[in-house]
């Protein structure tokens, strides 16, 4: 034994390296059968897999230029980070964007901007922009709701996002007077830090389901009564990442806490089917919406990615003849992406937001229904210029998901589906979550929202208007090719938006249905 130890101790460090490499080579050539590259090129073949694994990081930080990356390039991410931290988000020496590129947005400014007076709400609060419409007003719901912010947090579930991320978002929307959509994972304790909440559910009916997975009206009513900060209910028909596809929540991810919140069993796989069991056609869906509104008193809306329009036209006809139907419609673009999905769905199923929204809005406008609906846009709209375009097309509010995630620390690592999110935002790992300070991150979300609203207000004033709802289709142009072929939105998408009834920002501020910290008790 001493002889063996002496021999081993006499081997230099580089000798051990050679021995290890030799063992790896033997393993590559004679033992493993899975990887052709490492078999044919033992040892060095492993470098290929290592580089492939860190390829996204190499491209993100070393290779791609400021405008190349998708889904959000470095300039877009940098603007969100700087806005959230209240840092300088300006750029110098002119734009580095190709302003002649396809789909580039131009906002037509007025010769003389809109002037705000000394007692104007925007003099006191430069980021004050509530929604110009009241959810549930037309249908005379018992508890109508006017969102106090035109930018809000889109549907992202606890379970998909970490507890500290949800807590940060909820505390942030309270500071920004915005609302927080729960996502279909149910209402968690982390949604209960004072922000207005839109309760969202999908085909799994998490949080409001019976033991057999069917919808429970009784549980929904109890939930709304116990949590008065729930201001509206949203029914998910589909989402941009995977329209028409259900999902499976693996039992390994279902902790006791998640099981209690979602109303499922610990450790057992849970299926979210593609279809709702509470209704099977458009007529039944309208009846379902009305039943929820009657039972809860809240505005009720639907969320969907847009493709075929036949059933939407059926919905419009029912609304026209019965004066019933959703109080708001959230249109999700095919570019939406917080939900993990197969590439075939994420890349190809459902229309991008501008195409889907324009098709849908045009349909409802032709039926004279647009004034009764609050339209919410969702799909990479968390930038002031894109928001101005969305308002010109007929949107009344903007919901943001990934932009909100980035404001609290997301670095676009694009491994949300692996439970290894390095920023702690999209993981259930306690260790990774510990990097999130909800007190700090909530301030950053609130500051991002305030900066967004401030810049959108300034753009609105530069166009000669007081509120973004006043944007008209002719105020925005979009590149088709050169300026001889660039078109106003009205000519691009072949409709004009319905003018939104608007008197003044003062009237919006004094509205009894205004949410957030501006909210007054409902009569």
Short mmCIF file of C-alpha atoms in Angstrom, two decimals:
data_model
loop_
_atom_site.label_atom_id
_atom_site.label_comp_id
_atom_site.label_asym_id
_atom_site.label_seq_id
_atom_site.Cartn_x
_atom_site.Cartn_y
_atom_site.Cartn_z
CA UNK A 1 0.00 0.00 0.00
CA UNK A 2 2.83 2.40 0.88
CA UNK A 3 4.43 1.71 -2.49
CA UNK A 4 1.20 2.52 -4.32
CA UNK A 5 0.74 5.74 -2.35
CA UNK A 6 4.32 6.75 -3.08
CA UNK A 7 3.82 6.15 -6.80
CA UNK A 8 0.57 8.16 -6.80
CA UNK A 9 2.11 11.02 -4.83
CA UNK A 10 5.03 11.21 -7.26
CA UNK A 11 2.75 11.90 -10.23
CA UNK A 12 2.82 15.64 -11.10
CA UNK A 13 -0.42 17.66 -11.44
CA UNK A 14 -0.23 17.64 -15.23
CA UNK A 15 0.06 13.87 -15.09
CA UNK A 16 -3.27 13.67 -13.29
CA UNK A 17 -4.78 15.90 -15.97
CA UNK A 18 -3.54 13.52 -18.66
CA UNK A 19 -4.91 10.51 -16.76
CA UNK A 20 -8.36 12.12 -16.45
CA UNK A 21 -8.37 13.04 -20.14
CA UNK A 22 -7.34 9.48 -21.03
CA UNK A 23 -10.21 8.04 -18.98
CA UNK A 24 -12.66 10.43 -20.68
CA UNK A 25 -11.30 9.35 -24.08
CA UNK A 26 -11.76 5.65 -23.20
CA UNK A 27 -15.30 6.40 -22.07
CA UNK A 28 -16.08 8.39 -25.24
CA UNK A 29 -14.78 5.74 -27.64
CA UNK A 30 -15.81 2.46 -26.01
CA UNK A 31 -18.60 3.10 -23.49
CA UNK A 32 -20.95 5.90 -24.56
CA UNK A 33 -23.14 5.41 -27.65
CA UNK A 34 -25.32 8.53 -27.53
CA UNK A 35 -23.12 11.25 -29.01
CA UNK A 36 -21.40 10.76 -32.36
CA UNK A 37 -19.24 13.88 -32.05
CA UNK A 38 -17.65 12.87 -28.75
CA UNK A 39 -17.13 9.31 -30.06
CA UNK A 40 -15.41 10.46 -33.25
CA UNK A 41 -13.50 13.27 -31.54
CA UNK A 42 -12.91 12.11 -27.96
CA UNK A 43 -12.29 14.78 -25.32
CA UNK A 44 -12.27 17.78 -27.72
CA UNK A 45 -15.79 16.90 -28.89
CA UNK A 46 -17.05 17.97 -25.46
CA UNK A 47 -16.06 21.56 -26.26
CA UNK A 48 -18.77 21.63 -28.92
CA UNK A 49 -21.49 20.83 -26.37
CA UNK A 50 -20.05 23.31 -23.87
CA UNK A 51 -20.07 26.13 -26.45
CA UNK A 52 -23.57 25.18 -27.57
CA UNK A 53 -24.79 25.38 -23.98
CA UNK A 54 -23.39 28.86 -23.39
CA UNK A 55 -24.09 30.03 -26.94
CA UNK A 56 -27.09 32.24 -26.01
CA UNK A 57 -25.00 34.06 -23.39
CA UNK A 58 -22.09 34.53 -25.82
CA UNK A 59 -24.41 35.98 -28.47
CA UNK A 60 -26.26 38.16 -25.96
CA UNK A 61 -23.21 39.77 -24.43
CA UNK A 62 -20.47 39.50 -27.06
CA UNK A 63 -21.86 38.94 -30.55
CA UNK A 64 -25.29 40.50 -31.14
CA UNK A 65 -25.50 44.24 -31.69
CA UNK A 66 -27.83 46.56 -29.78
CA UNK A 67 -30.80 46.09 -32.10
CA UNK A 68 -30.48 42.42 -33.13
CA UNK A 69 -31.80 40.28 -30.30
CA UNK A 70 -35.28 38.86 -29.91
CA UNK A 71 -37.69 38.93 -28.24
CA UNK A 72 -36.29 42.14 -26.68
CA UNK A 73 -33.08 43.71 -27.94
CA UNK A 74 -30.43 45.34 -25.76
CA UNK A 75 -31.74 48.88 -26.33
CA UNK A 76 -35.26 47.88 -25.27
CA UNK A 77 -34.03 46.04 -22.19
CA UNK A 78 -31.71 48.92 -21.34
CA UNK A 79 -34.58 51.42 -21.50
CA UNK A 80 -36.66 49.30 -19.12
CA UNK A 81 -33.76 48.80 -16.68
CA UNK A 82 -32.85 52.51 -16.68
CA UNK A 83 -36.50 53.57 -16.32
CA UNK A 84 -37.04 51.15 -13.44
CA UNK A 85 -33.95 52.41 -11.63
CA UNK A 86 -34.76 56.08 -12.32
CA UNK A 87 -31.50 56.39 -14.25
CA UNK A 88 -30.79 58.35 -17.42
CA UNK A 89 -32.74 56.57 -20.16
CA UNK A 90 -31.95 59.11 -22.87
CA UNK A 91 -29.79 58.46 -25.92
CA UNK A 92 -27.34 60.88 -27.49
CA UNK A 93 -26.22 61.75 -31.01
CA UNK A 94 -29.50 60.73 -32.60
CA UNK A 95 -31.23 57.41 -33.00
CA UNK A 96 -29.29 54.30 -34.01
CA UNK A 97 -32.51 52.65 -35.20
CA UNK A 98 -33.08 52.20 -38.93
CA UNK A 99 -36.06 54.53 -39.27
CA UNK A 100 -36.64 53.32 -42.84
CA UNK A 101 -37.08 49.72 -41.70
CA UNK A 102 -40.32 47.84 -42.21
CA UNK A 103 -42.90 48.40 -39.42
CA UNK A 104 -41.09 51.45 -38.00
CA UNK A 105 -43.57 53.71 -36.18
CA UNK A 106 -43.86 57.45 -36.78
CA UNK A 107 -45.99 59.64 -34.50
CA UNK A 108 -47.21 62.82 -36.19
CA UNK A 109 -46.60 65.71 -33.80
CA UNK A 110 -48.69 68.89 -33.73
CA UNK A 111 -47.23 72.29 -34.62
CA UNK A 112 -48.26 73.55 -31.18
CA UNK A 113 -48.31 70.91 -28.39
CA UNK A 114 -51.11 70.55 -25.87
CA UNK A 115 -50.56 72.95 -22.96
CA UNK A 116 -51.32 71.85 -19.40
CA UNK A 117 -52.48 74.46 -16.91
CA UNK A 118 -51.19 74.94 -13.36
CA UNK A 119 -54.08 73.00 -11.78
CA UNK A 120 -54.02 70.17 -14.34
CA UNK A 121 -53.65 66.63 -12.89
CA UNK A 122 -50.46 66.14 -14.95
CA UNK A 123 -48.93 69.26 -13.38
CA UNK A 124 -49.34 67.61 -9.99
CA UNK A 125 -48.52 64.07 -11.16
CA UNK A 126 -46.71 63.80 -14.50
CA UNK A 127 -47.48 60.07 -14.71
CA UNK A 128 -51.25 60.27 -14.09
CA UNK A 129 -53.07 58.54 -16.97
CA UNK A 130 -56.12 56.51 -15.97
CA UNK A 131 -58.16 54.48 -18.43
CA UNK A 132 -60.65 56.67 -20.30
CA UNK A 133 -63.36 53.99 -20.09
CA UNK A 134 -65.05 52.33 -17.11
CA UNK A 135 -65.18 48.53 -17.07
CA UNK A 136 -68.75 47.36 -16.52
CA UNK A 137 -70.40 50.77 -16.97
CA UNK A 138 -72.40 49.84 -20.07
CA UNK A 139 -73.69 46.57 -18.59
CA UNK A 140 -74.46 48.28 -15.28
CA UNK A 141 -72.39 45.93 -13.13
CA UNK A 142 -72.71 46.47 -9.39
CA UNK A 143 -69.03 47.35 -9.01
CA UNK A 144 -67.76 49.12 -12.14
CA UNK A 145 -64.04 49.78 -12.29
CA UNK A 146 -61.90 52.42 -13.97
CA UNK A 147 -58.23 51.34 -13.96
CA UNK A 148 -56.14 54.19 -12.52
CA UNK A 149 -53.28 53.30 -14.88
CA UNK A 150 -53.27 52.62 -18.61
CA UNK A 151 -50.33 50.20 -18.11
CA UNK A 152 -50.80 47.19 -15.85
CA UNK A 153 -49.28 43.79 -15.03
CA UNK A 154 -50.46 41.05 -17.37
CA UNK A 155 -51.48 37.51 -16.44
CA UNK A 156 -48.53 35.65 -14.84
CA UNK A 157 -49.17 32.90 -12.32
CA UNK A 158 -47.63 32.15 -8.97
CA UNK A 159 -45.93 28.86 -9.73
CA UNK A 160 -44.69 30.13 -13.07
CA UNK A 161 -43.20 33.11 -11.26
CA UNK A 162 -41.64 32.90 -7.83
CA UNK A 163 -43.31 34.03 -4.62
CA UNK A 164 -40.94 36.97 -4.25
CA UNK A 165 -41.50 38.02 -7.86
CA UNK A 166 -45.29 38.04 -7.39
CA UNK A 167 -44.90 39.93 -4.12
CA UNK A 168 -42.67 42.50 -5.84
CA UNK A 169 -45.17 42.97 -8.66
CA UNK A 170 -48.13 43.39 -6.30
CA UNK A 171 -46.36 45.87 -4.06
CA UNK A 172 -45.20 47.69 -7.17
CA UNK A 173 -48.66 48.07 -8.72
CA UNK A 174 -49.94 49.50 -5.44
CA UNK A 175 -47.25 52.18 -5.56
CA UNK A 176 -48.01 52.84 -9.24
CA UNK A 177 -51.82 52.78 -8.82
CA UNK A 178 -52.03 50.00 -11.42
CA UNK A 179 -53.65 46.57 -11.31
CA UNK A 180 -52.14 43.09 -11.09
CA UNK A 181 -53.57 40.20 -13.13
CA UNK A 182 -53.19 36.95 -11.18
CA UNK A 183 -52.68 34.64 -14.14
CA UNK A 184 -54.48 31.30 -14.11
CA UNK A 185 -52.58 29.92 -11.11
CA UNK A 186 -55.09 31.31 -8.62
CA UNK A 187 -55.02 34.06 -6.01
CA UNK A 188 -52.02 33.60 -3.72
CA UNK A 189 -51.04 35.39 -0.50
CA UNK A 190 -48.41 37.16 -2.62
CA UNK A 191 -51.17 38.94 -4.57
CA UNK A 192 -52.49 40.46 -1.36
CA UNK A 193 -50.18 43.38 -0.60
CA UNK A 194 -52.67 46.11 -1.48
CA UNK A 195 -52.60 46.39 -5.26
CA UNK A 196 -55.79 46.18 -7.32
CA UNK A 197 -56.19 42.65 -8.69
CA UNK A 198 -57.88 41.20 -11.76
CA UNK A 199 -58.65 37.56 -11.01
CA UNK A 200 -57.90 35.43 -14.04
CA UNK A 201 -58.71 31.78 -14.63
CA UNK A 202 -58.40 29.36 -17.50
CA UNK A 203 -59.60 25.86 -18.28
CA UNK A 204 -58.07 24.45 -15.09
CA UNK A 205 -60.18 26.81 -12.90
CA UNK A 206 -57.36 26.93 -10.37
CA UNK A 207 -58.49 28.40 -7.06
CA UNK A 208 -62.17 28.15 -8.05
CA UNK A 209 -62.47 24.48 -8.97
CA UNK A 210 -64.37 21.53 -7.60
CA UNK A 211 -62.63 18.26 -6.78
CA UNK A 212 -63.41 16.95 -10.26
CA UNK A 213 -61.78 19.99 -11.91
CA UNK A 214 -65.03 21.71 -12.88
CA UNK A 215 -65.77 25.39 -12.18
CA UNK A 216 -67.18 26.36 -8.78
CA UNK A 217 -69.25 29.55 -8.71
CA UNK A 218 -69.52 29.23 -4.93
CA UNK A 219 -65.75 29.34 -4.50
CA UNK A 220 -65.43 32.33 -6.84
CA UNK A 221 -68.08 34.30 -4.94
CA UNK A 222 -66.41 33.52 -1.61
CA UNK A 223 -63.03 34.52 -3.03
CA UNK A 224 -64.34 37.87 -4.28
CA UNK A 225 -66.18 38.60 -1.04
CA UNK A 226 -63.11 37.77 1.07
CA UNK A 227 -60.80 39.87 -1.11
CA UNK A 228 -62.39 43.23 -2.00
CA UNK A 229 -59.24 44.29 -3.85
CA UNK A 230 -60.34 41.95 -6.68
CA UNK A 231 -61.75 44.50 -9.11
CA UNK A 232 -62.59 42.37 -12.18
CA UNK A 233 -62.67 38.77 -13.43
CA UNK A 234 -60.96 37.63 -16.64
CA UNK A 235 -61.70 34.33 -18.40
CA UNK A 236 -58.81 33.04 -20.49
CA UNK A 237 -59.85 31.50 -23.78
CA UNK A 238 -56.30 31.37 -25.13
CA UNK A 239 -52.93 33.11 -24.84
CA UNK A 240 -50.37 34.26 -27.36
CA UNK A 241 -47.74 31.67 -26.46
CA UNK A 242 -49.93 28.61 -27.08
CA UNK A 243 -53.50 29.34 -28.24
CA UNK A 244 -55.74 26.29 -28.31
CA UNK A 245 -53.34 24.14 -26.30
CA UNK A 246 -53.71 22.95 -22.73
CA UNK A 247 -50.88 22.21 -20.36
CA UNK A 248 -49.68 19.86 -17.66
CA UNK A 249 -48.40 21.01 -14.29
CA UNK A 250 -46.05 18.19 -13.22
CA UNK A 251 -46.68 16.74 -9.79
CA UNK A 252 -43.02 17.33 -8.90
CA UNK A 253 -43.66 21.09 -9.05
CA UNK A 254 -46.81 21.03 -6.90
CA UNK A 255 -45.79 22.00 -3.39
CA UNK A 256 -48.26 22.03 -0.50
CA UNK A 257 -48.58 25.80 -0.87
CA UNK A 258 -49.29 25.66 -4.60
CA UNK A 259 -51.74 22.78 -4.06
CA UNK A 260 -53.71 24.80 -1.51
CA UNK A 261 -53.84 27.88 -3.74
CA UNK A 262 -54.81 26.02 -6.90
CA UNK A 263 -57.12 23.51 -5.27
CA UNK A 264 -55.21 20.45 -6.46
CA UNK A 265 -53.43 17.51 -4.84
CA UNK A 266 -49.78 17.54 -3.79
CA UNK A 267 -47.47 15.56 -6.07
CA UNK A 268 -50.14 14.68 -8.66
CA UNK A 269 -49.96 15.89 -12.27
CA UNK A 270 -52.68 18.41 -13.12
CA UNK A 271 -54.09 18.82 -16.62
CA UNK A 272 -55.30 22.12 -18.05
CA UNK A 273 -57.31 21.01 -21.10
CA UNK A 274 -57.61 23.10 -24.28
CA UNK A 275 -61.36 23.55 -23.76
CA UNK A 276 -63.50 24.97 -20.97
CA UNK A 277 -65.90 22.57 -19.27
CA UNK A 278 -68.16 25.42 -18.07
CA UNK A 279 -69.26 26.23 -21.63
CA UNK A 280 -68.93 24.68 -25.07
CA UNK A 281 -70.07 27.40 -27.47
CA UNK A 282 -70.32 31.19 -27.76
CA UNK A 283 -73.90 31.43 -26.46
CA UNK A 284 -73.03 29.40 -23.37
CA UNK A 285 -69.92 31.55 -22.85
CA UNK A 286 -72.03 34.74 -22.81
CA UNK A 287 -74.40 33.13 -20.29
CA UNK A 288 -71.38 32.12 -18.20
CA UNK A 289 -70.03 35.69 -18.26
CA UNK A 290 -73.39 37.09 -17.17
CA UNK A 291 -73.74 34.52 -14.39
CA UNK A 292 -70.34 35.48 -12.96
CA UNK A 293 -71.13 39.19 -13.22
CA UNK A 294 -74.48 38.73 -11.48
CA UNK A 295 -72.98 36.58 -8.71
CA UNK A 296 -69.93 38.75 -8.01
CA UNK A 297 -71.05 42.21 -9.13
CA UNK A 298 -67.71 42.64 -10.92
CA UNK A 299 -66.90 43.46 -14.53
CA UNK A 300 -66.11 40.27 -16.45
CA UNK A 301 -63.90 40.03 -19.51
CA UNK A 302 -62.22 37.51 -21.78
CA UNK A 303 -58.64 37.10 -22.95
CA UNK A 304 -57.66 35.53 -26.25
CA UNK A 305 -55.14 35.37 -29.04
CA UNK A 306 -56.77 36.07 -32.39
CA UNK A 307 -56.98 33.82 -35.42
CA UNK A 308 -60.25 32.87 -37.10
CA UNK A 309 -63.05 35.44 -36.73
CA UNK A 310 -66.25 33.42 -37.27
CA UNK A 311 -66.91 32.81 -33.56
CA UNK A 312 -65.97 36.39 -32.72
CA UNK A 313 -68.59 37.55 -35.20
CA UNK A 314 -71.07 35.25 -33.49
CA UNK A 315 -70.17 36.86 -30.17
CA UNK A 316 -70.65 40.33 -31.64
CA UNK A 317 -74.08 39.36 -32.98
CA UNK A 318 -75.15 38.01 -29.60
CA UNK A 319 -73.95 41.19 -27.87
CA UNK A 320 -75.80 43.30 -30.39
CA UNK A 321 -79.12 41.49 -29.99
CA UNK A 322 -79.05 40.79 -26.23
CA UNK A 323 -77.04 43.72 -24.81
CA UNK A 324 -75.06 41.14 -22.86
CA UNK A 325 -71.47 40.00 -23.04
CA UNK A 326 -67.94 40.81 -21.83
CA UNK A 327 -67.14 44.17 -20.28
CA UNK A 328 -63.56 44.02 -21.54
CA UNK A 329 -61.55 42.03 -24.05
CA UNK A 330 -57.83 41.43 -23.67
CA UNK A 331 -56.19 40.78 -27.03
CA UNK A 332 -52.94 38.84 -26.74
CA UNK A 333 -50.51 38.86 -29.63
CA UNK A 334 -48.86 35.76 -30.99
CA UNK A 335 -45.56 37.33 -29.90
CA UNK A 336 -46.59 36.98 -26.24
CA UNK A 337 -44.37 34.56 -24.44
CA UNK A 338 -44.37 34.13 -20.65
CA UNK A 339 -46.05 30.72 -20.99
CA UNK A 340 -43.74 27.83 -21.96
CA UNK A 341 -44.87 26.38 -25.28
CA UNK A 342 -43.70 24.16 -28.15
CA UNK A 343 -41.93 26.23 -30.85
CA UNK A 344 -44.55 25.17 -33.39
CA UNK A 345 -47.19 26.99 -31.31
CA UNK A 346 -45.10 29.95 -30.16
CA UNK A 347 -43.80 30.62 -33.68
CA UNK A 348 -46.81 29.95 -35.87
CA UNK A 349 -50.21 29.78 -34.12
CA UNK A 350 -52.27 33.00 -33.78
CA UNK A 351 -51.67 36.43 -35.28
CA UNK A 352 -49.24 39.10 -34.10
CA UNK A 353 -50.92 41.79 -32.00
CA UNK A 354 -51.30 44.46 -34.69
CA UNK A 355 -52.96 42.03 -37.11
CA UNK A 356 -55.12 40.27 -34.54
CA UNK A 357 -56.25 43.43 -32.79
CA UNK A 358 -57.04 45.31 -36.00
CA UNK A 359 -59.11 42.39 -37.32
CA UNK A 360 -61.06 42.08 -34.08
CA UNK A 361 -61.58 45.79 -33.46
CA UNK A 362 -62.78 46.30 -37.02
CA UNK A 363 -65.34 43.52 -36.56
CA UNK A 364 -66.74 45.02 -33.34
CA UNK A 365 -66.67 48.53 -34.81
CA UNK A 366 -68.77 47.42 -37.77
CA UNK A 367 -71.37 46.21 -35.24
CA UNK A 368 -71.26 49.54 -33.28
CA UNK A 369 -70.03 47.70 -30.16
CA UNK A 370 -66.64 49.30 -29.49
CA UNK A 371 -67.91 51.98 -27.09
CA UNK A 372 -69.23 49.43 -24.59
CA UNK A 373 -65.99 47.39 -24.44
CA UNK A 374 -62.68 48.21 -22.76
CA UNK A 375 -59.99 46.88 -25.11
CA UNK A 376 -56.73 45.78 -23.49
CA UNK A 377 -53.61 45.16 -25.58
CA UNK A 378 -50.97 42.61 -24.61
CA UNK A 379 -47.90 41.65 -26.65
CA UNK A 380 -44.62 43.62 -26.43
CA UNK A 381 -46.45 46.95 -26.05
CA UNK A 382 -44.57 48.14 -22.96
CA UNK A 383 -42.84 51.03 -24.74
CA UNK A 384 -44.35 54.52 -25.14
CA UNK A 385 -44.27 54.69 -28.96
CA UNK A 386 -45.80 51.23 -29.34
CA UNK A 387 -48.43 52.17 -26.77
CA UNK A 388 -49.29 55.33 -28.72
CA UNK A 389 -49.82 53.17 -31.80
CA UNK A 390 -51.99 50.76 -29.80
CA UNK A 391 -54.17 53.62 -28.49
CA UNK A 392 -54.52 55.01 -32.01
CA UNK A 393 -55.76 51.58 -33.12
CA UNK A 394 -58.39 51.43 -30.37
CA UNK A 395 -56.73 49.98 -27.26
CA UNK A 396 -57.80 51.49 -23.92
CA UNK A 397 -55.17 49.87 -21.67
CA UNK A 398 -51.85 48.04 -22.01
CA UNK A 399 -50.92 44.88 -20.10
CA UNK A 400 -47.23 43.97 -19.84
CA UNK A 401 -45.67 40.70 -18.73
CA UNK A 402 -42.02 40.30 -19.79
CA UNK A 403 -41.42 44.07 -19.52
CA UNK A 404 -42.67 43.91 -15.92
CA UNK A 405 -40.43 40.91 -15.27
CA UNK A 406 -37.40 42.82 -16.60
CA UNK A 407 -38.18 45.80 -14.37
CA UNK A 408 -37.77 43.53 -11.31
CA UNK A 409 -34.58 41.86 -12.53
CA UNK A 410 -35.25 39.42 -15.41
CA UNK A 411 -32.21 39.28 -17.73
CA UNK A 412 -33.89 37.47 -20.66
CA UNK A 413 -31.96 34.26 -20.00
CA UNK A 414 -34.81 32.40 -21.78
CA UNK A 415 -34.71 29.40 -19.45
CA UNK A 416 -38.04 30.12 -17.69
CA UNK A 417 -39.23 26.57 -18.42
CA UNK A 418 -36.26 24.92 -16.64
CA UNK A 419 -36.84 26.22 -13.07
CA UNK A 420 -33.26 27.56 -13.16
CA UNK A 421 -33.98 31.27 -13.73
CA UNK A 422 -30.74 32.99 -12.59
CA UNK A 423 -32.56 36.16 -11.49
CA UNK A 424 -35.01 34.28 -9.24
CA UNK A 425 -38.04 35.64 -11.13
CA UNK A 426 -39.29 32.48 -12.87
CA UNK A 427 -38.24 29.71 -10.52
CA UNK A 428 -39.44 27.98 -7.37
CA UNK A 429 -35.87 27.52 -6.11
CA UNK A 430 -35.66 29.15 -2.68
CA UNK A 431 -31.94 29.78 -3.15
CA UNK A 432 -32.40 31.65 -6.43
CA UNK A 433 -35.41 33.57 -5.08
CA UNK A 434 -33.32 34.89 -2.23
CA UNK A 435 -31.67 37.30 -4.64
CA UNK A 436 -34.94 39.26 -4.94
CA UNK A 437 -35.62 42.05 -2.46
CA UNK A 438 -39.37 42.79 -2.86
CA UNK A 439 -39.04 46.22 -1.24
CA UNK A 440 -36.45 47.30 -3.81
CA UNK A 441 -37.96 45.48 -6.80
CA UNK A 442 -41.46 46.85 -6.15
CA UNK A 443 -40.02 50.36 -6.31
CA UNK A 444 -38.46 49.49 -9.66
CA UNK A 445 -41.69 48.18 -11.15
CA UNK A 446 -43.52 51.28 -9.94
CA UNK A 447 -40.82 53.55 -11.37
CA UNK A 448 -40.93 51.76 -14.73
CA UNK A 449 -44.70 52.27 -14.88
CA UNK A 450 -44.40 55.92 -13.88
CA UNK A 451 -41.64 56.59 -16.42
CA UNK A 452 -43.66 54.81 -19.13
CA UNK A 453 -46.76 56.88 -18.35
CA UNK A 454 -44.77 60.11 -18.13
CA UNK A 455 -43.17 59.58 -21.55
CA UNK A 456 -46.46 58.50 -23.11
CA UNK A 457 -48.09 61.63 -21.66
CA UNK A 458 -45.36 63.78 -23.19
CA UNK A 459 -45.78 62.07 -26.57
CA UNK A 460 -49.54 62.62 -26.30
CA UNK A 461 -49.08 66.31 -25.55
CA UNK A 462 -46.63 66.65 -28.44
CA UNK A 463 -49.36 65.34 -30.74
CA UNK A 464 -51.74 68.01 -29.42
CA UNK A 465 -53.87 65.80 -27.17
CA UNK A 466 -54.55 65.57 -23.44
CA UNK A 467 -55.09 61.79 -23.15
CA UNK A 468 -53.80 58.88 -25.31
CA UNK A 469 -57.39 57.82 -25.99
CA UNK A 470 -57.63 60.85 -28.27
CA UNK A 471 -55.05 59.48 -30.73
CA UNK A 472 -56.54 58.90 -34.16
CA UNK A 473 -55.41 56.43 -36.78
CA UNK A 474 -54.10 59.26 -38.97
CA UNK A 475 -51.78 60.40 -36.16
CA UNK A 476 -49.55 57.34 -36.59
CA UNK A 477 -47.73 56.21 -39.71
CA UNK A 478 -46.02 52.91 -40.20
CA UNK A 479 -43.35 52.01 -42.74
CA UNK A 480 -44.30 49.78 -45.61
CA UNK A 481 -41.25 50.72 -47.66
CA UNK A 482 -40.11 54.28 -48.31
CA UNK A 483 -42.15 57.37 -47.38
CA UNK A 484 -43.97 57.27 -50.69
CA UNK A 485 -45.40 53.95 -49.56
CA UNK A 486 -45.60 54.53 -45.78
CA UNK A 487 -49.22 54.55 -44.66
CA UNK A 488 -51.31 55.98 -41.87
CA UNK A 489 -52.75 53.27 -39.64
CA UNK A 490 -56.22 53.82 -41.11
CA UNK A 491 -54.97 52.96 -44.58
CA UNK A 492 -52.76 50.13 -43.32
CA UNK A 493 -55.45 48.28 -41.35
CA UNK A 494 -58.49 49.65 -43.21
CA UNK A 495 -60.59 51.11 -40.39
CA UNK A 496 -60.88 54.17 -38.15
CA UNK A 497 -61.13 53.70 -34.40
CA UNK A 498 -64.30 54.80 -32.60
CA UNK A 499 -63.73 58.10 -30.76
CA UNK A 500 -63.55 57.47 -27.00
CA UNK A 501 -65.87 59.74 -24.98
CA UNK A 502 -63.46 61.99 -23.08
CA UNK A 503 -63.98 65.31 -21.33
CA UNK A 504 -60.86 65.98 -19.26
CA UNK A 505 -58.25 64.37 -17.01
CA UNK A 506 -59.84 66.16 -14.06
CA UNK A 507 -63.09 64.31 -14.65
CA UNK A 508 -61.22 60.99 -14.77
CA UNK A 509 -59.47 61.81 -11.50
CA UNK A 510 -62.78 62.58 -9.81
CA UNK A 511 -64.49 59.40 -11.07
CA UNK A 512 -65.96 57.35 -8.21
CA UNK A 513 -64.92 54.11 -9.93
CA UNK A 514 -61.24 55.06 -10.27
CA UNK A 515 -58.96 52.36 -8.87
CA UNK A 516 -55.61 52.42 -7.09
CA UNK A 517 -54.89 54.88 -4.30
CA UNK A 518 -57.16 57.37 -6.08
CA UNK A 519 -60.09 55.02 -5.56
CA UNK A 520 -63.15 56.14 -3.64
CA UNK A 521 -65.71 53.75 -2.09
CA UNK A 522 -68.28 52.50 -4.53
CA UNK A 523 -71.75 54.00 -3.99
#
